[in-house]
Amino acid sequence: MEATFPPPRLLPSGDSAITVEFSKVIDETANQRVLALDRALSEAAIEGVTEAVPTYRSLLVHYDPCQIDFATLGEKLLALAKRPVPPNGKTRHWRVPVAYGGENGIDLEDVAKALNTTPDEIVARHVAGKYRVAMIGFSPGWSYLSGLDKSLHMPRRQSPRLLTPPGTISIGGVQTGIQCVAAPSGWHLLGRTPVRTYQLHREPIFLLEPGDRVTFYAIDTKTFAEQEKAAENCEIVAELMAS
């Protein structure tokens, strides 16, 4: 029997966008509905829709008000959102290397202390996780991953850093993430990856997409340096596994 869900809320976002909100909190089911609506909207090719931006719990739909109005587009979006969420088909699975701890993961020891365990155990729990790309945002290639083990949930830093290095692998709240470019962050830094999730002069420019699966594996600093150099030359150092 197919699950039934309440209809999403339609929220005006300025005079040329609609937010389709499926939940008020981070929720795996809501995110699946967001991505399903994003795919359905792309296939429907509604005249006047210019862009759609999926997030954890909502879909922001930009439109041209000269071609379609809020009410008409809202009805179409609600109709698409009523469709059953299709079962997970073929998804891409990326294995991402990470150099944990030391200068690459300056918060690892503090995280271990806060969670009353050891740095090695934190790494073991993190690499054991099976993650899904829930959304891309904040900065180019910043990948928000759902599926973080509850034993690694912890509040974000009280004092965010104004700059953290590219490739940072971090945790914050109930999430883990891959940061591609240097940027501010209030998350806890566990390590760094040489993988470029965003690279302007590479094809594809964005490596990960919402819905992709991700697992991590640990590498040493020597391997990190070698793969970092390869990534600078636009090589993709993440492993794409069979679905």
Coordinates of N, CA and C in Angstrom, one line a residue:
M1 N 0.9 -1.2 0.0 CA 0.0 0.0 0.0 C 0.9 1.2 0.0
E2 N 0.6 2.2 -0.9 CA 1.4 3.4 -1.0 C 1.1 4.3 0.1
A3 N 2.2 4.9 0.6 CA 2.1 5.8 1.7 C 1.5 7.1 1.2
T4 N 0.7 7.7 2.1 CA 0.1 9.0 1.8 C 0.7 10.1 2.6
F5 N 0.9 11.3 2.0 CA 1.5 12.4 2.8 C 0.6 13.6 2.7
P6 N 0.7 14.5 3.6 CA 0.0 15.7 3.5 C 0.5 16.6 2.4
P7 N -0.3 17.4 1.8 CA 0.2 18.2 0.7 C 1.3 19.2 1.2
P8 N 2.2 19.6 0.4 CA 3.2 20.6 0.9 C 2.6 22.0 1.0
R9 N 3.3 22.9 1.7 CA 2.8 24.3 1.7 C 3.4 25.1 0.6
L10 N 2.7 26.0 0.0 CA 3.2 26.9 -1.0 C 3.4 28.3 -0.4
L11 N 4.6 28.7 -0.5 CA 5.0 30.0 0.1 C 5.6 30.9 -0.9
P12 N 5.0 32.1 -1.1 CA 5.5 33.1 -2.0 C 6.9 33.5 -1.6
S13 N 7.9 33.5 -2.5 CA 9.2 34.0 -2.3 C 9.5 35.1 -3.2
G14 N 9.2 36.3 -2.8 CA 9.3 37.5 -3.7 C 8.1 37.4 -4.7
D15 N 8.3 38.1 -5.8 CA 7.2 38.1 -6.8 C 7.5 37.2 -8.0
S16 N 8.5 36.3 -7.9 CA 8.8 35.5 -9.0 C 9.4 34.1 -8.6
A17 N 9.0 33.6 -7.4 CA 9.4 32.3 -6.9 C 8.4 31.8 -5.9
I18 N 8.3 30.5 -5.9 CA 7.5 29.7 -4.9 C 8.3 28.8 -4.2
T19 N 8.2 28.7 -2.9 CA 8.8 27.7 -2.1 C 7.8 26.6 -1.8
V20 N 8.1 25.4 -2.2 CA 7.2 24.2 -1.9 C 7.8 23.5 -0.7
E21 N 7.2 23.7 0.4 CA 7.7 23.2 1.7 C 7.1 21.9 2.1
F22 N 7.9 20.8 2.2 CA 7.4 19.5 2.6 C 7.5 19.2 4.1
S23 N 8.3 19.9 4.8 CA 8.5 19.7 6.2 C 9.2 20.9 6.8
K24 N 9.0 21.1 8.1 CA 9.7 22.2 8.9 C 11.0 21.8 9.5
V25 N 11.3 20.5 9.4 CA 12.6 19.9 10.0 C 13.3 19.1 8.9
I26 N 14.6 18.8 9.2 CA 15.3 17.9 8.3 C 14.8 16.5 8.4
D27 N 14.4 16.0 7.3 CA 13.7 14.7 7.3 C 14.0 14.0 6.0
E28 N 14.4 12.7 6.1 CA 14.7 11.9 5.0 C 13.6 11.7 4.0
T29 N 12.4 11.5 4.5 CA 11.2 11.3 3.6 C 10.9 12.6 2.9
A30 N 11.0 13.7 3.6 CA 10.7 15.0 3.0 C 11.7 15.3 1.9
N31 N 13.0 14.9 2.1 CA 14.0 15.2 1.1 C 13.7 14.3 -0.1
Q32 N 13.3 13.1 0.1 CA 13.0 12.3 -1.1 C 11.8 12.9 -1.9
R33 N 10.9 13.4 -1.2 CA 9.7 14.1 -1.9 C 10.2 15.3 -2.7
V34 N 11.1 16.1 -2.0 CA 11.7 17.3 -2.7 C 12.3 16.9 -4.0
L35 N 13.2 15.8 -4.0 CA 13.9 15.4 -5.2 C 13.0 14.8 -6.2
A36 N 12.0 14.1 -5.8 CA 11.0 13.6 -6.7 C 10.2 14.7 -7.4
L37 N 9.9 15.7 -6.7 CA 9.2 16.9 -7.3 C 10.1 17.6 -8.3
D38 N 11.4 17.7 -7.9 CA 12.3 18.4 -8.8 C 12.4 17.6 -10.1
R39 N 12.5 16.3 -10.0 CA 12.6 15.5 -11.3 C 11.3 15.6 -12.1
A40 N 10.2 15.5 -11.4 CA 8.9 15.6 -12.1 C 8.7 17.0 -12.7
L41 N 9.1 18.0 -12.1 CA 9.0 19.4 -12.6 C 9.9 19.5 -13.9
S42 N 11.1 19.0 -13.8 CA 11.9 19.0 -15.0 C 11.3 18.3 -16.2
E43 N 10.7 17.1 -15.9 CA 10.1 16.4 -17.0 C 8.8 17.1 -17.5
A44 N 8.1 17.8 -16.7 CA 6.9 18.4 -17.1 C 7.1 19.7 -18.0
A45 N 8.3 20.3 -17.8 CA 8.7 21.4 -18.6 C 7.6 22.5 -18.7
I46 N 7.1 22.9 -17.5 CA 6.1 23.9 -17.4 C 6.6 25.3 -18.0
E47 N 5.8 25.8 -18.9 CA 6.2 27.1 -19.5 C 6.2 28.2 -18.4
G48 N 7.3 29.0 -18.4 CA 7.4 30.0 -17.4 C 8.3 29.7 -16.2
V49 N 8.6 28.4 -16.0 CA 9.5 28.0 -14.9 C 10.9 28.1 -15.4
T50 N 11.7 28.9 -14.7 CA 13.1 29.1 -15.1 C 14.1 28.3 -14.4
E51 N 13.9 28.0 -13.2 CA 14.9 27.2 -12.4 C 14.2 26.6 -11.1
A52 N 14.8 25.5 -10.7 CA 14.3 24.9 -9.4 C 15.5 24.5 -8.6
V53 N 15.4 24.8 -7.3 CA 16.6 24.6 -6.4 C 16.1 23.7 -5.2
P54 N 16.5 22.5 -5.2 CA 16.1 21.6 -4.1 C 17.0 21.8 -2.9
T55 N 16.3 21.7 -1.7 CA 17.0 21.8 -0.4 C 16.6 20.5 0.4
Y56 N 17.0 20.5 1.6 CA 16.6 19.3 2.5 C 15.1 19.1 2.5
R57 N 14.3 20.2 2.7 CA 12.9 20.0 3.0 C 12.0 20.8 2.1
S58 N 12.5 21.5 1.1 CA 11.7 22.3 0.2 C 12.3 22.4 -1.1
L59 N 11.5 22.9 -2.1 CA 11.9 23.1 -3.4 C 11.6 24.6 -3.8
L60 N 12.6 25.4 -4.1 CA 12.4 26.7 -4.5 C 12.3 26.8 -6.0
V61 N 11.1 27.2 -6.5 CA 10.8 27.3 -7.9 C 10.7 28.7 -8.4
H62 N 11.7 29.1 -9.3 CA 11.7 30.4 -9.9 C 10.8 30.4 -11.2
Y63 N 10.1 31.5 -11.4 CA 9.3 31.5 -12.6 C 9.2 32.9 -13.1
D64 N 8.8 33.0 -14.4 CA 8.6 34.3 -15.0 C 7.1 34.7 -14.9
P65 N 6.8 35.7 -14.1 CA 5.4 36.1 -13.8 C 4.7 36.7 -15.1
C66 N 5.5 37.0 -16.1 CA 4.8 37.4 -17.3 C 4.3 36.2 -18.1
Q67 N 4.7 35.0 -17.8 CA 4.3 33.8 -18.5 C 3.4 32.9 -17.7
I68 N 3.5 33.0 -16.4 CA 2.6 32.2 -15.5 C 2.5 32.8 -14.2
D69 N 1.3 32.8 -13.6 CA 1.1 33.4 -12.3 C 1.2 32.5 -11.1
F70 N 1.3 33.0 -9.9 CA 1.5 32.2 -8.7 C 0.4 31.1 -8.5
A71 N -0.8 31.5 -8.7 CA -1.9 30.5 -8.4 C -1.9 29.4 -9.4
T72 N -1.7 29.7 -10.7 CA -1.6 28.6 -11.7 C -0.5 27.7 -11.5
L73 N 0.7 28.3 -11.3 CA 1.9 27.4 -11.1 C 1.7 26.6 -9.8
G74 N 1.2 27.2 -8.7 CA 1.0 26.5 -7.5 C 0.1 25.3 -7.7
E75 N -1.0 25.4 -8.5 CA -1.8 24.2 -8.7 C -1.1 23.1 -9.4
K76 N -0.3 23.5 -10.4 CA 0.5 22.5 -11.1 C 1.5 21.8 -10.2
L77 N 2.1 22.6 -9.3 CA 3.1 22.0 -8.4 C 2.5 21.1 -7.4
L78 N 1.3 21.4 -6.9 CA 0.6 20.6 -6.0 C 0.2 19.3 -6.7
A79 N -0.2 19.4 -7.9 CA -0.6 18.2 -8.7 C 0.6 17.2 -8.9
L80 N 1.8 17.8 -9.2 CA 3.0 17.0 -9.4 C 3.4 16.4 -8.0
A81 N 3.2 17.1 -6.9 CA 3.7 16.7 -5.6 C 2.8 15.5 -5.1
K82 N 1.6 15.3 -5.7 CA 0.7 14.3 -5.3 C 1.1 12.9 -5.8
R83 N 2.0 12.9 -6.9 CA 2.4 11.7 -7.5 C 3.2 10.9 -6.5
P84 N 3.1 9.5 -6.5 CA 3.8 8.7 -5.6 C 5.3 8.9 -5.8
V85 N 6.1 8.9 -4.7 CA 7.5 9.0 -4.8 C 8.0 7.7 -5.5
P86 N 8.7 7.8 -6.6 CA 9.2 6.6 -7.3 C 10.2 5.9 -6.4
P87 N 10.3 4.5 -6.5 CA 11.4 3.8 -5.7 C 12.7 4.2 -6.2
N88 N 13.7 4.1 -5.3 CA 15.1 4.5 -5.7 C 15.5 3.6 -6.8
G89 N 15.8 4.3 -7.9 CA 16.4 3.5 -9.1 C 17.9 3.5 -9.0
K90 N 18.5 3.5 -10.1 CA 20.0 3.5 -10.1 C 20.5 4.8 -9.6
T91 N 21.3 4.8 -8.6 CA 22.0 6.0 -8.1 C 23.5 5.8 -8.1
R92 N 24.2 6.9 -8.3 CA 25.6 6.8 -8.3 C 26.2 6.7 -6.9
H93 N 27.2 5.9 -6.7 CA 27.8 5.7 -5.4 C 29.3 6.1 -5.5
W94 N 29.7 7.2 -4.7 CA 31.0 7.7 -4.7 C 31.7 7.2 -3.5
R95 N 33.0 6.8 -3.6 CA 33.9 6.5 -2.5 C 34.9 7.7 -2.4
V96 N 34.8 8.4 -1.3 CA 35.6 9.6 -1.2 C 36.7 9.5 -0.2
P97 N 38.0 9.7 -0.6 CA 39.1 9.6 0.3 C 39.2 10.8 1.3
V98 N 39.6 10.5 2.5 CA 39.7 11.5 3.5 C 41.0 11.3 4.4
A99 N 41.8 12.4 4.5 CA 42.9 12.4 5.5 C 42.3 13.0 6.8
Y100 N 42.1 12.1 7.8 CA 41.5 12.5 9.1 C 42.6 13.0 10.1
G101 N 42.2 14.0 10.9 CA 43.0 14.4 12.0 C 44.2 15.2 11.6
G102 N 45.0 15.6 12.7 CA 46.2 16.4 12.5 C 45.8 17.8 11.9
E103 N 46.7 18.3 11.0 CA 46.4 19.6 10.4 C 45.2 19.5 9.4
N104 N 44.9 18.3 9.0 CA 43.8 18.2 8.1 C 42.4 18.1 8.8
G105 N 42.4 17.8 10.1 CA 41.2 17.6 10.8 C 41.4 18.2 12.2
I106 N 41.5 19.5 12.3 CA 41.9 20.1 13.6 C 40.9 19.9 14.8
D107 N 39.7 19.5 14.5 CA 38.7 19.3 15.5 C 38.5 17.9 16.0
L108 N 39.2 17.0 15.3 CA 38.9 15.5 15.6 C 39.1 15.2 17.0
E109 N 40.2 15.6 17.6 CA 40.4 15.3 19.1 C 39.4 15.9 20.0
D110 N 39.0 17.1 19.7 CA 38.0 17.8 20.5 C 36.7 17.1 20.4
V111 N 36.3 16.7 19.2 CA 35.1 15.9 19.0 C 35.1 14.7 19.8
A112 N 36.2 14.0 19.7 CA 36.4 12.7 20.5 C 36.2 12.9 22.0
K113 N 36.8 14.0 22.5 CA 36.6 14.3 23.9 C 35.2 14.6 24.3
A114 N 34.5 15.4 23.4 CA 33.1 15.8 23.6 C 32.2 14.6 23.6
L115 N 32.5 13.6 22.8 CA 31.7 12.4 22.7 C 32.2 11.3 23.6
N116 N 33.2 11.5 24.4 CA 33.7 10.6 25.4 C 34.2 9.3 24.7
T117 N 35.0 9.5 23.6 CA 35.6 8.4 22.9 C 36.9 8.8 22.4
T118 N 37.5 8.0 21.4 CA 38.8 8.3 20.9 C 38.7 8.8 19.5
P119 N 39.8 9.5 19.0 CA 39.8 9.9 17.6 C 39.6 8.8 16.6
D120 N 40.3 7.6 16.9 CA 40.2 6.5 16.0 C 38.7 6.0 15.9
E121 N 38.0 6.0 17.1 CA 36.6 5.6 17.0 C 35.7 6.5 16.3
I122 N 36.0 7.8 16.4 CA 35.3 8.8 15.6 C 35.4 8.5 14.1
V123 N 36.7 8.3 13.7 CA 37.0 8.0 12.3 C 36.3 6.7 11.9
A124 N 36.3 5.7 12.7 CA 35.7 4.4 12.4 C 34.2 4.6 12.2
R125 N 33.5 5.4 13.0 CA 32.1 5.6 12.9 C 31.8 6.4 11.6
H126 N 32.6 7.4 11.3 CA 32.4 8.2 10.2 C 32.5 7.5 8.9
V127 N 33.6 6.6 8.8 CA 33.7 5.9 7.5 C 32.7 4.8 7.4
A128 N 32.1 4.4 8.5 CA 31.1 3.3 8.4 C 29.8 3.8 7.9
G129 N 29.6 5.1 7.9 CA 28.3 5.7 7.5 C 28.0 5.5 6.0
K130 N 26.7 5.4 5.7 CA 26.3 5.3 4.3 C 25.4 6.6 4.1
Y131 N 26.0 7.5 3.3 CA 25.4 8.8 3.2 C 24.7 9.1 1.9
R132 N 23.8 10.0 1.9 CA 23.1 10.5 0.6 C 23.2 12.0 0.5
V133 N 23.5 12.4 -0.7 CA 23.6 13.9 -0.9 C 22.2 14.4 -0.9
A134 N 21.9 15.2 0.1 CA 20.5 15.7 0.3 C 20.3 17.0 -0.5
M135 N 21.4 17.8 -0.5 CA 21.3 19.1 -1.2 C 22.7 19.6 -1.5
I136 N 22.8 20.6 -2.4 CA 24.1 21.3 -2.7 C 23.8 22.8 -2.4
G137 N 24.7 23.4 -1.7 CA 24.4 24.8 -1.4 C 25.4 25.5 -0.6
F138 N 25.1 26.7 -0.2 CA 26.0 27.6 0.6 C 27.2 28.2 -0.2
S139 N 28.0 27.3 -0.7 CA 29.1 27.7 -1.6 C 29.2 26.7 -2.7
P140 N 29.9 27.0 -3.8 CA 29.9 26.0 -4.9 C 30.4 24.6 -4.5
G141 N 29.6 23.6 -4.8 CA 30.0 22.3 -4.5 C 29.8 21.8 -3.1
W142 N 29.3 22.7 -2.2 CA 29.2 22.3 -0.8 C 28.1 21.2 -0.7
S143 N 28.4 20.0 -0.3 CA 27.5 18.9 -0.4 C 27.0 18.5 1.0
Y144 N 25.7 18.7 1.3 CA 25.1 18.3 2.6 C 24.7 16.9 2.5
L145 N 25.2 16.1 3.5 CA 25.0 14.6 3.4 C 24.1 14.2 4.6
S146 N 23.0 13.5 4.3 CA 22.2 12.9 5.4 C 22.7 11.5 5.7
G147 N 22.4 11.0 6.8 CA 22.8 9.6 7.2 C 23.8 9.5 8.3
L148 N 24.2 10.7 8.9 CA 25.2 10.7 9.9 C 24.7 9.9 11.2
D149 N 25.6 9.0 11.6 CA 25.2 8.1 12.8 C 24.9 9.0 14.0
K150 N 23.9 8.6 14.7 CA 23.4 9.4 15.9 C 24.5 9.6 16.9
S151 N 25.4 8.7 17.0 CA 26.5 8.8 18.0 C 27.5 10.0 17.6
L152 N 27.4 10.5 16.4 CA 28.2 11.6 16.0 C 27.5 12.9 15.9
H153 N 26.2 12.9 16.3 CA 25.4 14.2 16.3 C 26.0 15.1 17.5
M154 N 26.2 16.3 17.2 CA 26.6 17.3 18.2 C 26.4 18.7 17.7
P155 N 26.2 19.6 18.6 CA 25.9 21.0 18.2 C 27.1 21.6 17.4
R156 N 26.8 22.6 16.6 CA 27.8 23.3 15.9 C 28.7 24.1 16.9
R157 N 29.8 24.5 16.4 CA 30.7 25.3 17.2 C 30.0 26.6 17.7
Q158 N 30.3 27.0 18.9 CA 29.8 28.3 19.4 C 30.4 29.5 18.7
S159 N 31.6 29.3 18.3 CA 32.3 30.4 17.6 C 32.7 29.9 16.2
P160 N 31.9 30.2 15.1 CA 32.3 29.8 13.8 C 33.6 30.4 13.3
R161 N 34.4 29.6 12.5 CA 35.6 30.1 12.0 C 35.3 31.0 10.7
L162 N 36.1 32.0 10.6 CA 35.9 32.9 9.4 C 36.4 32.3 8.1
L163 N 37.3 31.3 8.2 CA 37.9 30.6 7.1 C 38.3 29.2 7.4
T164 N 37.8 28.3 6.6 CA 38.2 26.9 6.7 C 38.7 26.4 5.4
P165 N 39.6 25.4 5.3 CA 40.3 25.1 4.1 C 39.3 24.3 3.1
P166 N 39.7 24.4 1.8 CA 38.9 23.6 0.8 C 39.1 22.1 1.1
G167 N 38.0 21.4 0.7 CA 38.1 19.9 0.9 C 37.8 19.5 2.3
T168 N 37.4 20.4 3.2 CA 37.1 20.0 4.5 C 35.9 19.0 4.6
I169 N 36.1 18.0 5.4 CA 35.0 17.0 5.8 C 34.7 17.3 7.2
S170 N 33.4 17.7 7.5 CA 33.0 18.1 8.8 C 31.7 17.6 9.2
I171 N 31.4 17.8 10.5 CA 30.0 17.4 11.0 C 29.5 18.6 11.8
G172 N 28.1 18.7 11.7 CA 27.4 19.8 12.4 C 26.0 19.4 12.6
G173 N 25.6 19.4 13.9 CA 24.2 19.0 14.1 C 24.0 17.5 13.8
V174 N 23.0 17.2 12.9 CA 22.8 15.8 12.4 C 23.3 15.5 11.1
Q175 N 24.2 16.4 10.6 CA 24.7 16.3 9.2 C 26.2 16.1 9.2
T176 N 26.7 15.6 8.0 CA 28.1 15.7 7.7 C 28.1 16.3 6.3
G177 N 29.3 16.8 5.9 CA 29.3 17.5 4.6 C 30.7 17.6 4.0
I178 N 30.7 17.9 2.7 CA 32.0 18.0 2.0 C 32.0 19.5 1.5
Q179 N 33.0 20.2 2.0 CA 33.2 21.6 1.6 C 34.3 21.7 0.5
C180 N 33.9 22.3 -0.6 CA 34.9 22.3 -1.8 C 35.8 23.5 -1.8
V181 N 35.3 24.7 -1.5 CA 36.2 25.9 -1.6 C 36.4 26.4 -0.2
A182 N 37.4 27.2 0.0 CA 37.7 27.8 1.3 C 36.5 28.7 1.7
A183 N 36.0 28.6 2.9 CA 34.8 29.4 3.3 C 34.7 29.4 4.8
P184 N 33.8 30.3 5.4 CA 33.5 30.3 6.8 C 32.8 29.0 7.2
S185 N 32.9 28.6 8.4 CA 32.2 27.4 8.8 C 32.0 27.3 10.4
G186 N 30.9 26.9 10.8 CA 30.7 26.6 12.2 C 30.7 25.1 12.6
W187 N 31.0 24.3 11.6 CA 31.0 22.9 11.8 C 32.3 22.4 12.4
H188 N 32.4 21.1 12.8 CA 33.6 20.5 13.4 C 34.4 19.8 12.3
L189 N 35.7 20.2 12.1 CA 36.5 19.7 11.1 C 37.2 18.4 11.4
L190 N 36.8 17.3 10.7 CA 37.3 16.0 11.0 C 38.5 15.6 10.1
G191 N 38.5 16.2 8.9 CA 39.6 15.8 7.9 C 39.4 16.6 6.7
R192 N 40.2 16.2 5.7 CA 40.1 16.9 4.4 C 40.2 15.8 3.3
T193 N 39.5 16.1 2.2 CA 39.5 15.3 1.0 C 40.2 16.0 -0.2
P194 N 40.9 15.3 -1.0 CA 41.5 15.9 -2.2 C 40.4 16.1 -3.3
V195 N 39.3 15.5 -3.1 CA 38.2 15.5 -4.1 C 37.7 16.9 -4.3
R196 N 37.6 17.3 -5.6 CA 36.9 18.6 -5.9 C 35.5 18.3 -6.3
T197 N 34.6 18.7 -5.5 CA 33.2 18.5 -5.9 C 32.7 19.6 -6.8
Y198 N 33.5 20.7 -6.9 CA 33.3 21.7 -7.9 C 34.6 22.1 -8.5
Q199 N 34.7 22.2 -9.8 CA 35.9 22.6 -10.5 C 35.5 23.2 -11.8
L200 N 35.7 24.5 -12.0 CA 35.1 25.3 -13.1 C 35.6 24.8 -14.4
H201 N 36.9 24.4 -14.6 CA 37.4 24.0 -15.9 C 37.4 22.5 -16.1
R202 N 36.6 21.8 -15.4 CA 36.5 20.3 -15.5 C 35.1 20.0 -16.0
E203 N 35.0 18.9 -16.7 CA 33.7 18.3 -17.1 C 33.5 17.0 -16.4
P204 N 32.6 16.8 -15.5 CA 31.5 17.8 -15.1 C 32.1 18.8 -14.1
I205 N 31.5 20.0 -14.1 CA 31.9 21.1 -13.2 C 31.5 20.7 -11.8
F206 N 30.3 20.2 -11.6 CA 29.9 19.7 -10.3 C 29.9 18.2 -10.3
L207 N 30.6 17.6 -9.3 CA 30.8 16.2 -9.3 C 29.6 15.4 -8.7
L208 N 29.2 15.9 -7.6 CA 28.1 15.3 -6.9 C 26.7 15.9 -7.2
E209 N 25.7 15.1 -7.1 CA 24.3 15.6 -7.4 C 23.4 15.1 -6.2
P210 N 22.3 15.9 -5.9 CA 21.4 15.4 -4.9 C 20.9 14.0 -5.3
G211 N 20.8 13.2 -4.3 CA 20.4 11.8 -4.5 C 21.6 10.8 -4.6
D212 N 22.8 11.3 -5.0 CA 24.0 10.4 -5.0 C 24.3 9.8 -3.6
R213 N 24.9 8.7 -3.6 CA 25.3 8.1 -2.4 C 26.8 8.3 -2.2
V214 N 27.2 8.4 -0.9 CA 28.6 8.7 -0.6 C 29.1 7.8 0.5
T215 N 30.2 7.2 0.4 CA 30.9 6.6 1.6 C 32.3 7.2 1.6
F216 N 32.9 7.2 2.8 CA 34.3 7.7 3.0 C 35.2 6.6 3.3
Y217 N 36.5 6.8 3.0 CA 37.6 5.9 3.4 C 38.8 6.7 3.8
A218 N 39.6 6.2 4.8 CA 40.7 7.0 5.3 C 41.9 6.8 4.4
I219 N 42.7 7.9 4.2 CA 44.0 7.8 3.6 C 45.0 8.6 4.4
D220 N 46.3 8.3 4.2 CA 47.3 9.0 5.0 C 47.7 10.3 4.3
T221 N 48.5 11.1 5.0 CA 48.9 12.4 4.5 C 49.6 12.4 3.1
K222 N 50.5 11.3 3.0 CA 51.2 11.2 1.7 C 50.3 11.0 0.5
T223 N 49.3 10.1 0.7 CA 48.3 9.8 -0.3 C 47.5 11.1 -0.6
F224 N 47.1 11.8 0.5 CA 46.4 13.0 0.3 C 47.1 14.0 -0.6
A225 N 48.4 14.2 -0.3 CA 49.2 15.1 -1.1 C 49.3 14.7 -2.6
E226 N 49.4 13.4 -2.8 CA 49.5 12.9 -4.2 C 48.2 13.1 -4.9
Q227 N 47.1 12.8 -4.2 CA 45.8 13.0 -4.9 C 45.4 14.4 -5.0
E228 N 45.8 15.3 -4.1 CA 45.6 16.7 -4.1 C 46.2 17.3 -5.4
K229 N 47.4 16.8 -5.7 CA 48.1 17.3 -6.9 C 47.4 16.8 -8.2
A230 N 46.9 15.6 -8.1 CA 46.2 15.1 -9.3 C 44.9 15.8 -9.5
A231 N 44.2 16.1 -8.4 CA 42.9 16.9 -8.5 C 43.1 18.3 -9.0
E232 N 44.3 18.9 -8.7 CA 44.6 20.2 -9.2 C 44.6 20.2 -10.7
N233 N 45.0 19.0 -11.3 CA 45.0 18.9 -12.8 C 43.7 18.3 -13.3
C234 N 42.7 18.5 -12.6 CA 41.3 18.2 -13.0 C 41.0 16.7 -13.1
E235 N 41.8 15.9 -12.4 CA 41.6 14.5 -12.3 C 40.5 14.2 -11.2
I236 N 39.6 13.3 -11.5 CA 38.6 12.9 -10.5 C 39.2 11.8 -9.6
V237 N 39.4 12.1 -8.3 CA 40.1 11.1 -7.5 C 39.1 10.4 -6.6
A238 N 37.8 10.7 -6.7 CA 36.8 9.9 -6.0 C 36.5 8.6 -6.9
E239 N 36.1 7.6 -6.3 CA 35.8 6.3 -7.0 C 34.3 6.2 -7.2
L240 N 34.0 6.0 -8.5 CA 32.6 5.8 -8.8 C 32.3 4.3 -8.8
M241 N 31.5 3.8 -7.9 CA 31.2 2.4 -7.7 C 30.0 2.0 -8.5
A242 N 29.9 0.7 -8.8 CA 28.7 0.2 -9.4 C 27.5 0.4 -8.6
S243 N 26.3 0.7 -9.2 CA 25.1 1.0 -8.4 C 24.7 -0.3 -7.7

